[in-house]
CSV table of N, CA and C in Angstrom, one decimal:
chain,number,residue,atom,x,y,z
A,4,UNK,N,0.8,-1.2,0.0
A,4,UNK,CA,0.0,0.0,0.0
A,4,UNK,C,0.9,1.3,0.0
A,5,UNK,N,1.9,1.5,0.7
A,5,UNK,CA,3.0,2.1,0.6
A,5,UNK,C,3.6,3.1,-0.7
A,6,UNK,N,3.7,1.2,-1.2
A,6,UNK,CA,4.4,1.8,-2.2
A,6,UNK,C,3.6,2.3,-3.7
A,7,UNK,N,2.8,1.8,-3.3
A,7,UNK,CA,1.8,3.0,-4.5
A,7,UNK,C,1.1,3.9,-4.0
A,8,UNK,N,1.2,4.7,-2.8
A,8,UNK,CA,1.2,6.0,-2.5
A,8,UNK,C,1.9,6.9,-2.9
A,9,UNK,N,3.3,6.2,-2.9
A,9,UNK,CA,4.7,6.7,-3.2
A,9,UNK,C,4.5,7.0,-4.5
A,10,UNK,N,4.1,6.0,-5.6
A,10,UNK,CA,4.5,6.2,-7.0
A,10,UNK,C,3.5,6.8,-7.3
A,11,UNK,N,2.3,6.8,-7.0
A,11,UNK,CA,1.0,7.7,-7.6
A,11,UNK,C,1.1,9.5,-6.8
A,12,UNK,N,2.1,9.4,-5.8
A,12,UNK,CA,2.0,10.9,-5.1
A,12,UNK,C,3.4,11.4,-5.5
A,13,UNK,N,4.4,10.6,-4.8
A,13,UNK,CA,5.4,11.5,-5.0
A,13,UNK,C,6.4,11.8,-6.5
A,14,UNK,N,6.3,10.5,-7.2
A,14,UNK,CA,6.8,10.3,-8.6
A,14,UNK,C,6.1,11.5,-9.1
A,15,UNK,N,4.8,11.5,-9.4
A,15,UNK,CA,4.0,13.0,-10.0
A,15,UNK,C,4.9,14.5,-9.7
A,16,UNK,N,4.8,14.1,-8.4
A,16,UNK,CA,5.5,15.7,-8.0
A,16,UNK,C,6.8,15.8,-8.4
A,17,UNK,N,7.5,14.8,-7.9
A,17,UNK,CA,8.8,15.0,-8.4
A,17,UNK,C,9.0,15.8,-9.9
A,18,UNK,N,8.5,14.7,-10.7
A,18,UNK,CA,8.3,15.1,-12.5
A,18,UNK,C,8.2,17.1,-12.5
A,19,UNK,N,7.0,17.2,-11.9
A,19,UNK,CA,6.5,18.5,-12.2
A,19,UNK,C,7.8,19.3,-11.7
A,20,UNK,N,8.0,19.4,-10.5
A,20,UNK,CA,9.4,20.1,-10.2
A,20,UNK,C,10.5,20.0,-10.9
A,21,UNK,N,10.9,18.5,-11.4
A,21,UNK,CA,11.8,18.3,-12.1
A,21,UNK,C,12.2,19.1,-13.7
A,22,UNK,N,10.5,19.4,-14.3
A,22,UNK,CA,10.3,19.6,-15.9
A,22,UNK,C,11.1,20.7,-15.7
A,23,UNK,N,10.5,21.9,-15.1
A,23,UNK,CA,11.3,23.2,-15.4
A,23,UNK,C,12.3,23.3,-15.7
A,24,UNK,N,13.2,22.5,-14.6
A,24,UNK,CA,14.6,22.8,-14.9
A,24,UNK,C,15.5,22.1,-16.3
A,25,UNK,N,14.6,21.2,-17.0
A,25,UNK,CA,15.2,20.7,-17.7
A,25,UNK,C,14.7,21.4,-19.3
A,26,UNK,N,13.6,22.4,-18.9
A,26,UNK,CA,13.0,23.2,-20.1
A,26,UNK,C,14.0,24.4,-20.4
A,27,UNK,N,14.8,25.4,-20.7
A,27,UNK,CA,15.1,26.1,-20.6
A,27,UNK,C,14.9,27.4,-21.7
A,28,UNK,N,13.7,28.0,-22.0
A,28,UNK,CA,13.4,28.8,-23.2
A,28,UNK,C,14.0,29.9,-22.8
A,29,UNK,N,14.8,30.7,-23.7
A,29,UNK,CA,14.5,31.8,-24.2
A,29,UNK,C,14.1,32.7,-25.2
A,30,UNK,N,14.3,34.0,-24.4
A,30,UNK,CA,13.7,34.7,-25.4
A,30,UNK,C,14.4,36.3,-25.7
A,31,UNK,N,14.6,36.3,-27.0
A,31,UNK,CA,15.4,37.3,-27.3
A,31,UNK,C,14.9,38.9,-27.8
A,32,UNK,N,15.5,40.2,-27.7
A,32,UNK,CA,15.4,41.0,-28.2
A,32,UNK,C,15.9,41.2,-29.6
A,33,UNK,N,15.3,41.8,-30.3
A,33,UNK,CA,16.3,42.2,-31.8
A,33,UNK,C,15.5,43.7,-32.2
A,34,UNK,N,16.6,44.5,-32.3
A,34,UNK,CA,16.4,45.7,-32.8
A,34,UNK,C,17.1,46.1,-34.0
A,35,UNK,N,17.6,45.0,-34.6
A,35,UNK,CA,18.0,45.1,-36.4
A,35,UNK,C,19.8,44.8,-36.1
A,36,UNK,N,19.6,43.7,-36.5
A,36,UNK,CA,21.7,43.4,-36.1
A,36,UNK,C,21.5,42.5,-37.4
A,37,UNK,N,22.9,41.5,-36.8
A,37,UNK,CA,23.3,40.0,-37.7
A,37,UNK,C,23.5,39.6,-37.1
A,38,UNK,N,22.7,39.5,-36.0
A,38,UNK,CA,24.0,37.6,-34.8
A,38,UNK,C,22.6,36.6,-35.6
A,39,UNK,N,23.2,35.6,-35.7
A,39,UNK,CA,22.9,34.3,-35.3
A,39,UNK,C,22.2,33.8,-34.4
A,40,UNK,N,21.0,33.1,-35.0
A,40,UNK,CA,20.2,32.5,-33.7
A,40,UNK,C,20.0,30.7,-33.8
A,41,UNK,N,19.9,30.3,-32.8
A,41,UNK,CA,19.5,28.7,-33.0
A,41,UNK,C,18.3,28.8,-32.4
A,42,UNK,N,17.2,28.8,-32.5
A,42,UNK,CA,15.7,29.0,-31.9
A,42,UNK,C,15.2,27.4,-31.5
A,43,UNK,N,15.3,27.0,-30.2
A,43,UNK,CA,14.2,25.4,-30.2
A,43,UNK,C,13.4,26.0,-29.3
A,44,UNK,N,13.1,24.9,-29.4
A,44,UNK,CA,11.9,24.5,-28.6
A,44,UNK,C,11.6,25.2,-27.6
A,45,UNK,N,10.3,26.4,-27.8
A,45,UNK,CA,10.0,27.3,-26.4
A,45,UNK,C,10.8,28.6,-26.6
A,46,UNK,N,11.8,28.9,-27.3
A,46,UNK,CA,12.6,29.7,-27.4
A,46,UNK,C,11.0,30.9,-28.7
A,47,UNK,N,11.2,32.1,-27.7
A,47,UNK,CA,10.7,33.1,-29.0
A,47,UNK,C,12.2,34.4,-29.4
A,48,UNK,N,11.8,34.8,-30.7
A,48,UNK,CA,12.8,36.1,-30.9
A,48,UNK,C,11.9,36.9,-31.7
A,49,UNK,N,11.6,38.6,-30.7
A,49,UNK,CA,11.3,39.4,-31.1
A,49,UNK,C,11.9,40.5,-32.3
A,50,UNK,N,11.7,41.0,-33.3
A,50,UNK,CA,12.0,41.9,-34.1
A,50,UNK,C,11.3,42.8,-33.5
A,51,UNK,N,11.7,43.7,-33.0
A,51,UNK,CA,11.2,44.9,-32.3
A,51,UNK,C,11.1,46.3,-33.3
A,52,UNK,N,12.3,45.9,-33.6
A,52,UNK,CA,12.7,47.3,-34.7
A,52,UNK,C,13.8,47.1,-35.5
A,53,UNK,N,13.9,47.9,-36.3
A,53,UNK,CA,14.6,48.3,-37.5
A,53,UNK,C,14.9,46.9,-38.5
A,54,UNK,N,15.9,46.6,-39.3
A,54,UNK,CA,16.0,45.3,-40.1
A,54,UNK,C,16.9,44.5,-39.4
A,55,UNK,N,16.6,43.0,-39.3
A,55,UNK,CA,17.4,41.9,-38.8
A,55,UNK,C,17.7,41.2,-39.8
A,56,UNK,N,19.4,41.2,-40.3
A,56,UNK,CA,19.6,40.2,-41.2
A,56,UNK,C,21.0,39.7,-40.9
A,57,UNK,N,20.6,38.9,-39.8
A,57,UNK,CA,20.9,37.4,-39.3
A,57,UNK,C,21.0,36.0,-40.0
A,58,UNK,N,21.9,35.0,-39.3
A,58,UNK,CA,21.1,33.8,-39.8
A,58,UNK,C,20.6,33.3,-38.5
A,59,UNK,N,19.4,32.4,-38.9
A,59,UNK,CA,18.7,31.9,-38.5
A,59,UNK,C,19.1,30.2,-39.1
A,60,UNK,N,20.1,29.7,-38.0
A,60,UNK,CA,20.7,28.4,-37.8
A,60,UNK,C,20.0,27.2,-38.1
A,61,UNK,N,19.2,27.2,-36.7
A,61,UNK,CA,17.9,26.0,-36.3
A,61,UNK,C,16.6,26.9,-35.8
A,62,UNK,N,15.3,26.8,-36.5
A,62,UNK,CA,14.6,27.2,-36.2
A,62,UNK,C,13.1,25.9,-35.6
A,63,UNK,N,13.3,25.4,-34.7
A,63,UNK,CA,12.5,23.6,-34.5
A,63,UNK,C,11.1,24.4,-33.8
A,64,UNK,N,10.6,23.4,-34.0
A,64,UNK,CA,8.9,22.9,-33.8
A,64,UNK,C,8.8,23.7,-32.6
A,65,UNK,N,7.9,24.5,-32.2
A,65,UNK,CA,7.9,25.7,-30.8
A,65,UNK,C,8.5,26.3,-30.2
A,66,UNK,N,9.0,26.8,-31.3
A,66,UNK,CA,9.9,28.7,-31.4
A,66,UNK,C,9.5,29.0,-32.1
A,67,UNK,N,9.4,30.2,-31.7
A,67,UNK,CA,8.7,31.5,-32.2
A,67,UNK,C,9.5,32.2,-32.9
A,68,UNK,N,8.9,33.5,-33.7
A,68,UNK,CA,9.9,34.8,-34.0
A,68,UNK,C,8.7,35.4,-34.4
A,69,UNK,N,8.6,36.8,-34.0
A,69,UNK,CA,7.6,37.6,-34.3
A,69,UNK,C,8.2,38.8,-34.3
A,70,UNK,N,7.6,39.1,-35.4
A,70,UNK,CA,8.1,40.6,-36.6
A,70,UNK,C,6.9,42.0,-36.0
A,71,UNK,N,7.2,42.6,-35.0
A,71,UNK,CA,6.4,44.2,-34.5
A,71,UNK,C,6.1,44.5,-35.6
A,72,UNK,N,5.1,45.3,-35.8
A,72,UNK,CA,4.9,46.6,-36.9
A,72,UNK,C,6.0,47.6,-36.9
A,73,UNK,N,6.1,48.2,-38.3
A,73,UNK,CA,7.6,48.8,-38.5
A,73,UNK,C,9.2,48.3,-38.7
A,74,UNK,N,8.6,47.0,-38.3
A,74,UNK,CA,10.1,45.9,-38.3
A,74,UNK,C,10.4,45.7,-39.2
A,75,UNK,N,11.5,45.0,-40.2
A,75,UNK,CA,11.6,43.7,-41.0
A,75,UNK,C,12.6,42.7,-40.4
A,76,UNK,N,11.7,41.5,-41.0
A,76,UNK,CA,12.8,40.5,-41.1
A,76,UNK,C,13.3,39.4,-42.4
A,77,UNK,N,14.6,39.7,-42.7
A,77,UNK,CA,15.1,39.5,-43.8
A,77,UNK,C,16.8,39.1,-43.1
A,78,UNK,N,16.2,37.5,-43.0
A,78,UNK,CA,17.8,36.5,-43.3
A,78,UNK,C,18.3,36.2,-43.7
A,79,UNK,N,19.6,36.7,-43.7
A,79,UNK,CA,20.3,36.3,-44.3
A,79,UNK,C,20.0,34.4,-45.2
A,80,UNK,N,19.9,33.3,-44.0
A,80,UNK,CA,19.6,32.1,-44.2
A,80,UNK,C,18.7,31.5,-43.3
A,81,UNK,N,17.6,30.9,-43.4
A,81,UNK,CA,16.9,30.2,-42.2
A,81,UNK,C,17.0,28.6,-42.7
A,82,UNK,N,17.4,28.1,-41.8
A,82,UNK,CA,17.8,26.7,-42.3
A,82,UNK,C,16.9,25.5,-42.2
A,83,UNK,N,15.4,25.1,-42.9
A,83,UNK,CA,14.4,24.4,-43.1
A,83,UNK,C,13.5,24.6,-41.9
A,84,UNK,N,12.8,26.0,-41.5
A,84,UNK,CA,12.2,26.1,-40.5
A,84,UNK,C,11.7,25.2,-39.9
A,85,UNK,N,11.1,24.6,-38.9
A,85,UNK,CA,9.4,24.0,-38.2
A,85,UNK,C,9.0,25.2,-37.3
A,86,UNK,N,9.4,26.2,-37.0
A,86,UNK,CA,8.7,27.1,-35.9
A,86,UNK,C,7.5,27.6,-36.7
A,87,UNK,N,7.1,28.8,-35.8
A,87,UNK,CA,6.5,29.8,-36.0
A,87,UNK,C,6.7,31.4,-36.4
A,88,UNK,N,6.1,31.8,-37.3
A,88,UNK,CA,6.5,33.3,-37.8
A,88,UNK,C,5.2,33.8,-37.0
A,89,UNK,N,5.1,35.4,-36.4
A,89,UNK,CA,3.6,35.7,-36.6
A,89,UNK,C,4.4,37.2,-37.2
A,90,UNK,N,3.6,38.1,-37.9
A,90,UNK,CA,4.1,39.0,-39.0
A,90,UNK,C,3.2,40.1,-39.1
A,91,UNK,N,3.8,41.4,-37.9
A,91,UNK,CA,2.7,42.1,-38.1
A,91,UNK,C,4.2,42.9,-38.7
A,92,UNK,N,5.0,43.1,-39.3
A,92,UNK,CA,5.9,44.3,-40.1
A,92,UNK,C,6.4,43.4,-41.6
A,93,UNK,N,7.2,43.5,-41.7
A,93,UNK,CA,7.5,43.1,-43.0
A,93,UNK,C,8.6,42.1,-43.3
A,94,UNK,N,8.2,41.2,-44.1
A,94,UNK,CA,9.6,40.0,-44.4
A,94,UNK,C,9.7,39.8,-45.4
A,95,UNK,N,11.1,39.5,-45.7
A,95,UNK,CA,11.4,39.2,-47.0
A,95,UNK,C,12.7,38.2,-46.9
A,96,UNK,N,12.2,37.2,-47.3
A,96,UNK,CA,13.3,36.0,-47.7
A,96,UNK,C,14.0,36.2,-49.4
A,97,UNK,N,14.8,36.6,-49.4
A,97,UNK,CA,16.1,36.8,-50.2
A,97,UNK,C,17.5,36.2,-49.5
A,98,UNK,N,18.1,35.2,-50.5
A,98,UNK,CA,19.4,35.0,-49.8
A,98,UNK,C,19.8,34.9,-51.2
A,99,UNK,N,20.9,36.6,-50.9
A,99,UNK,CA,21.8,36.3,-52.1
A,99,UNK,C,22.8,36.1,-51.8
A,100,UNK,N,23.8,35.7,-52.9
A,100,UNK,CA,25.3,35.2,-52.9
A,100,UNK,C,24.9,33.6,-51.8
A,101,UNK,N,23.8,33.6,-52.2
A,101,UNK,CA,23.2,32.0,-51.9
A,101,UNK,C,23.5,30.7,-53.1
A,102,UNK,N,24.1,29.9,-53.7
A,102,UNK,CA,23.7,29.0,-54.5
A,102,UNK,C,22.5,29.1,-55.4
A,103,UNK,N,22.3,28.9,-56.7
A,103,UNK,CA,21.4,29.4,-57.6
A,103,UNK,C,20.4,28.6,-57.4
A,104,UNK,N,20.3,27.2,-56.2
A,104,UNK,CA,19.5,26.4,-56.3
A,104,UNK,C,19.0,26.2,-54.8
A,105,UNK,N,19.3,27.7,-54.1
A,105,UNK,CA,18.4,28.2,-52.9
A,105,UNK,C,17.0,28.5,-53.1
A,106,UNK,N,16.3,27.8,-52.0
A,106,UNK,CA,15.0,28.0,-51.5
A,106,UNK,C,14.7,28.4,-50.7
A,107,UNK,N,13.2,28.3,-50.4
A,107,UNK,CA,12.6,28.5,-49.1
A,107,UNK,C,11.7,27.7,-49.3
A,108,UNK,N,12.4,26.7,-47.5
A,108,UNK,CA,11.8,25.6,-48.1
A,108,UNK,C,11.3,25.1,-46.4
A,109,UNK,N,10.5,25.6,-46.2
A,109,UNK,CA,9.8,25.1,-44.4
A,109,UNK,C,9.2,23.7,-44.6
A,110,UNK,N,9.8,23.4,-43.5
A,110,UNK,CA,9.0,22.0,-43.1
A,110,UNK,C,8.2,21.4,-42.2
A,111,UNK,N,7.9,20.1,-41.8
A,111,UNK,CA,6.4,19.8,-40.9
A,111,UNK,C,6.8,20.8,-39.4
A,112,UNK,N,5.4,20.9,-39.5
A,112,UNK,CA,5.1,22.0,-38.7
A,112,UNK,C,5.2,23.5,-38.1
A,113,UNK,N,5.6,24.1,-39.3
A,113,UNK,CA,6.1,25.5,-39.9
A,113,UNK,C,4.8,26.1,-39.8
A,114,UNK,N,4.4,27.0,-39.1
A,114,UNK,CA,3.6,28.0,-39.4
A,114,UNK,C,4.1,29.5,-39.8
A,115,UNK,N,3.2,30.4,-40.5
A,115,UNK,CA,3.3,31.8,-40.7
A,115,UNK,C,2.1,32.3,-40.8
A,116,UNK,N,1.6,33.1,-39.7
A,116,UNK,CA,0.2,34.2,-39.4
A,116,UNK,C,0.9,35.3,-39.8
A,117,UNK,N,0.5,36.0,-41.0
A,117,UNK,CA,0.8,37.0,-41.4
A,117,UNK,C,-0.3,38.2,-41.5
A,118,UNK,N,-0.6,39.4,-40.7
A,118,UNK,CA,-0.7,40.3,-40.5
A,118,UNK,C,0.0,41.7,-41.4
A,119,UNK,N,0.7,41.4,-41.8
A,119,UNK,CA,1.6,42.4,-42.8
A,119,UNK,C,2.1,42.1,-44.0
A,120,UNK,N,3.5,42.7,-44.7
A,120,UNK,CA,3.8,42.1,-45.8
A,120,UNK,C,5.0,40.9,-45.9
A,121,UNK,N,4.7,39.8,-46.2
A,121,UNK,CA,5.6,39.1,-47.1
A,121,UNK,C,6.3,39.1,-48.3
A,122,UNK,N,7.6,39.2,-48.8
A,122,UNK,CA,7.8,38.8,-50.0
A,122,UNK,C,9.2,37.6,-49.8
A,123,UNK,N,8.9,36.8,-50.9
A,123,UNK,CA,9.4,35.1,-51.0
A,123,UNK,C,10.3,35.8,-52.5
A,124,UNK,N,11.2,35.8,-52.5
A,124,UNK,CA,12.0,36.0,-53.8
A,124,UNK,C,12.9,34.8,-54.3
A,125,UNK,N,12.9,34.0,-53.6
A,125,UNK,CA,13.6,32.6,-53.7
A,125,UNK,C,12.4,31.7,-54.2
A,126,UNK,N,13.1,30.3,-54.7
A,126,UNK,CA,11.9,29.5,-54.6
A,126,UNK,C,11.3,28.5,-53.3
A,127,UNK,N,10.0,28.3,-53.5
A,127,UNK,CA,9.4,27.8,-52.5
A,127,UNK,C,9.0,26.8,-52.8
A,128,UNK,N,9.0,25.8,-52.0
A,128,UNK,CA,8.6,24.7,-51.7
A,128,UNK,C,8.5,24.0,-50.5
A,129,UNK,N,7.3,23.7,-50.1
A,129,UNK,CA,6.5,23.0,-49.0
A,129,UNK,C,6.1,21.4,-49.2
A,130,UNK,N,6.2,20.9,-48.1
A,130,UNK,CA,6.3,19.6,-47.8
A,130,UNK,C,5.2,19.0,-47.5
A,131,UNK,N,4.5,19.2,-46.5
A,131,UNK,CA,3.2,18.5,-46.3
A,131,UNK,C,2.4,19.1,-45.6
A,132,UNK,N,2.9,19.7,-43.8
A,132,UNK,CA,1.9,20.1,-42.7
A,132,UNK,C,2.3,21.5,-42.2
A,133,UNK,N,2.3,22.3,-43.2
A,133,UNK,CA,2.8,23.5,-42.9
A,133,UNK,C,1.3,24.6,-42.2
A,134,UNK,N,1.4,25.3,-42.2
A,134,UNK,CA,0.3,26.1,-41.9
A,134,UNK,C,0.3,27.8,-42.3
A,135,UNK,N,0.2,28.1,-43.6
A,135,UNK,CA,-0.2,29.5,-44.1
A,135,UNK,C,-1.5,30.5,-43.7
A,136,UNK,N,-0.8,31.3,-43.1
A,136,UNK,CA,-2.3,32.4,-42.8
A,136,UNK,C,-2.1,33.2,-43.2
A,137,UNK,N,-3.0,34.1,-44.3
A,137,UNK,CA,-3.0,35.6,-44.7
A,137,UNK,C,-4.2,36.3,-44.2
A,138,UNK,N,-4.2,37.2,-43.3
A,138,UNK,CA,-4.5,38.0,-42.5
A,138,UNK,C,-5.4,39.0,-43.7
A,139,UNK,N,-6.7,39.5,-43.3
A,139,UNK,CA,-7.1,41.1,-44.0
A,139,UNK,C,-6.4,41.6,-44.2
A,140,UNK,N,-5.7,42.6,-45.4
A,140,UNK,CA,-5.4,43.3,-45.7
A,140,UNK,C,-3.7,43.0,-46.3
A,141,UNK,N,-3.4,41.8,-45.1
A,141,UNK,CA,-2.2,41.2,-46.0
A,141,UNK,C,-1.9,40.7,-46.8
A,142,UNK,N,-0.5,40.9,-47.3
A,142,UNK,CA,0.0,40.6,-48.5
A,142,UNK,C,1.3,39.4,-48.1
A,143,UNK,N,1.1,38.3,-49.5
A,143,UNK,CA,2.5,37.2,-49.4
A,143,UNK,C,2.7,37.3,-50.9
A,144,UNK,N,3.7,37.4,-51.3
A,144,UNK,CA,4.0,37.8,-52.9
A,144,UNK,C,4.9,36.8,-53.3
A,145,UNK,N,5.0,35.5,-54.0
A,145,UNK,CA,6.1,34.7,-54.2
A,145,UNK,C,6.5,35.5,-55.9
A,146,UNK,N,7.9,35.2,-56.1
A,146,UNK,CA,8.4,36.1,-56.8
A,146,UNK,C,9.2,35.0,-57.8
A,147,UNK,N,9.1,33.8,-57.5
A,147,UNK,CA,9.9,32.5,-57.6
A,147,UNK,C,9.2,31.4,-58.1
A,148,UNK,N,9.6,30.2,-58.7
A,148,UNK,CA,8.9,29.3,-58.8
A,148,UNK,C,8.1,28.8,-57.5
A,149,UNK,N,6.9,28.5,-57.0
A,149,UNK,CA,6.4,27.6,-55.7
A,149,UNK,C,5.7,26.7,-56.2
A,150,UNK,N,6.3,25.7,-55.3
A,150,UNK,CA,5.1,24.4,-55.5
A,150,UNK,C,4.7,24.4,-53.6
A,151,UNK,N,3.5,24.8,-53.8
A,151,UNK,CA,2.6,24.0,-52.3
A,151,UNK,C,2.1,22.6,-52.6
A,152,UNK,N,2.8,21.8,-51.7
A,152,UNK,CA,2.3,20.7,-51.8
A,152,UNK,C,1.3,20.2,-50.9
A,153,UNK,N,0.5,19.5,-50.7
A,153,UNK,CA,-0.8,19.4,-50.1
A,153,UNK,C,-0.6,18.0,-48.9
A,154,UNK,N,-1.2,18.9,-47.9
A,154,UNK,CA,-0.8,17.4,-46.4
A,154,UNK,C,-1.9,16.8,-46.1
């Protein structure tokens, strides 16, 4: 009787105390630079202001990056997203002095809520479980070959 008091009361608690420490997000300011980000899991990075053109290393499944109004964001490279964009200023994926056979090319679990303007000047191509949102009044301009493929 003991011992499944133990595992049904204290093992629970332990876990929950334990999670935090082993979660560690952050979350960044950007006011228009070039550093380098690796964004995982839980991690957000704000565009607050002016232009960020950074690379954007690892961008994985629940990280954020969200573009203020008056912002842009334009990387240098984002290397096969799964995060999240939400886009209330302006973005533009161009990577020149890129290989002639650069894309933009997000994958499962990639979202972008866009609120503002996009432009895609590269080509695009999507995989299966992405998630596109264009917002009233917003714009997404692909300038490139795209194939949306269907999940």
């Amino acid at each position: 009787m003991e011992k499944r008091l133990f595992s049904r009361v204290c093992i629970p608690v332990l876990l929950l105390l334990w999670a935090p420490l082993t979660i560690q997000a952050t979350i960044y300011n950007e006011n228009g630079s070039s550093s380098s980000y690796n964004l995982l899991n839980g991690d957000v990075l704000y565009i607050n202001s002016g232009t960020y053109q950074g690379d954007i290393e690892t961008f994985e499944k629940g990280a954020l990056i969200r573009v203020m109004s008056g912002a842009t964001f334009q990387p240098r490279k984002i290397n096969f997203p799964h995060g999240k964009i939400i886009n209330y200023g302006t973005i533009l994926f161009d990577f020149p002095g890129a290989s002639p056979s650069v894309r933009f090319e997000p994958t499962e679990g990639f979202e972008l809520d866009n609120f503002g303007k996009v432009r895609i000047v590269d080509e695009t191509f999507t995989h299966s479980t992405e998630t596109w949102q264009n917002r009233f009044g917003a714009t997404i301009h692909f300038e490139a070959k795209t194939e949306l493929n269907p999940g």
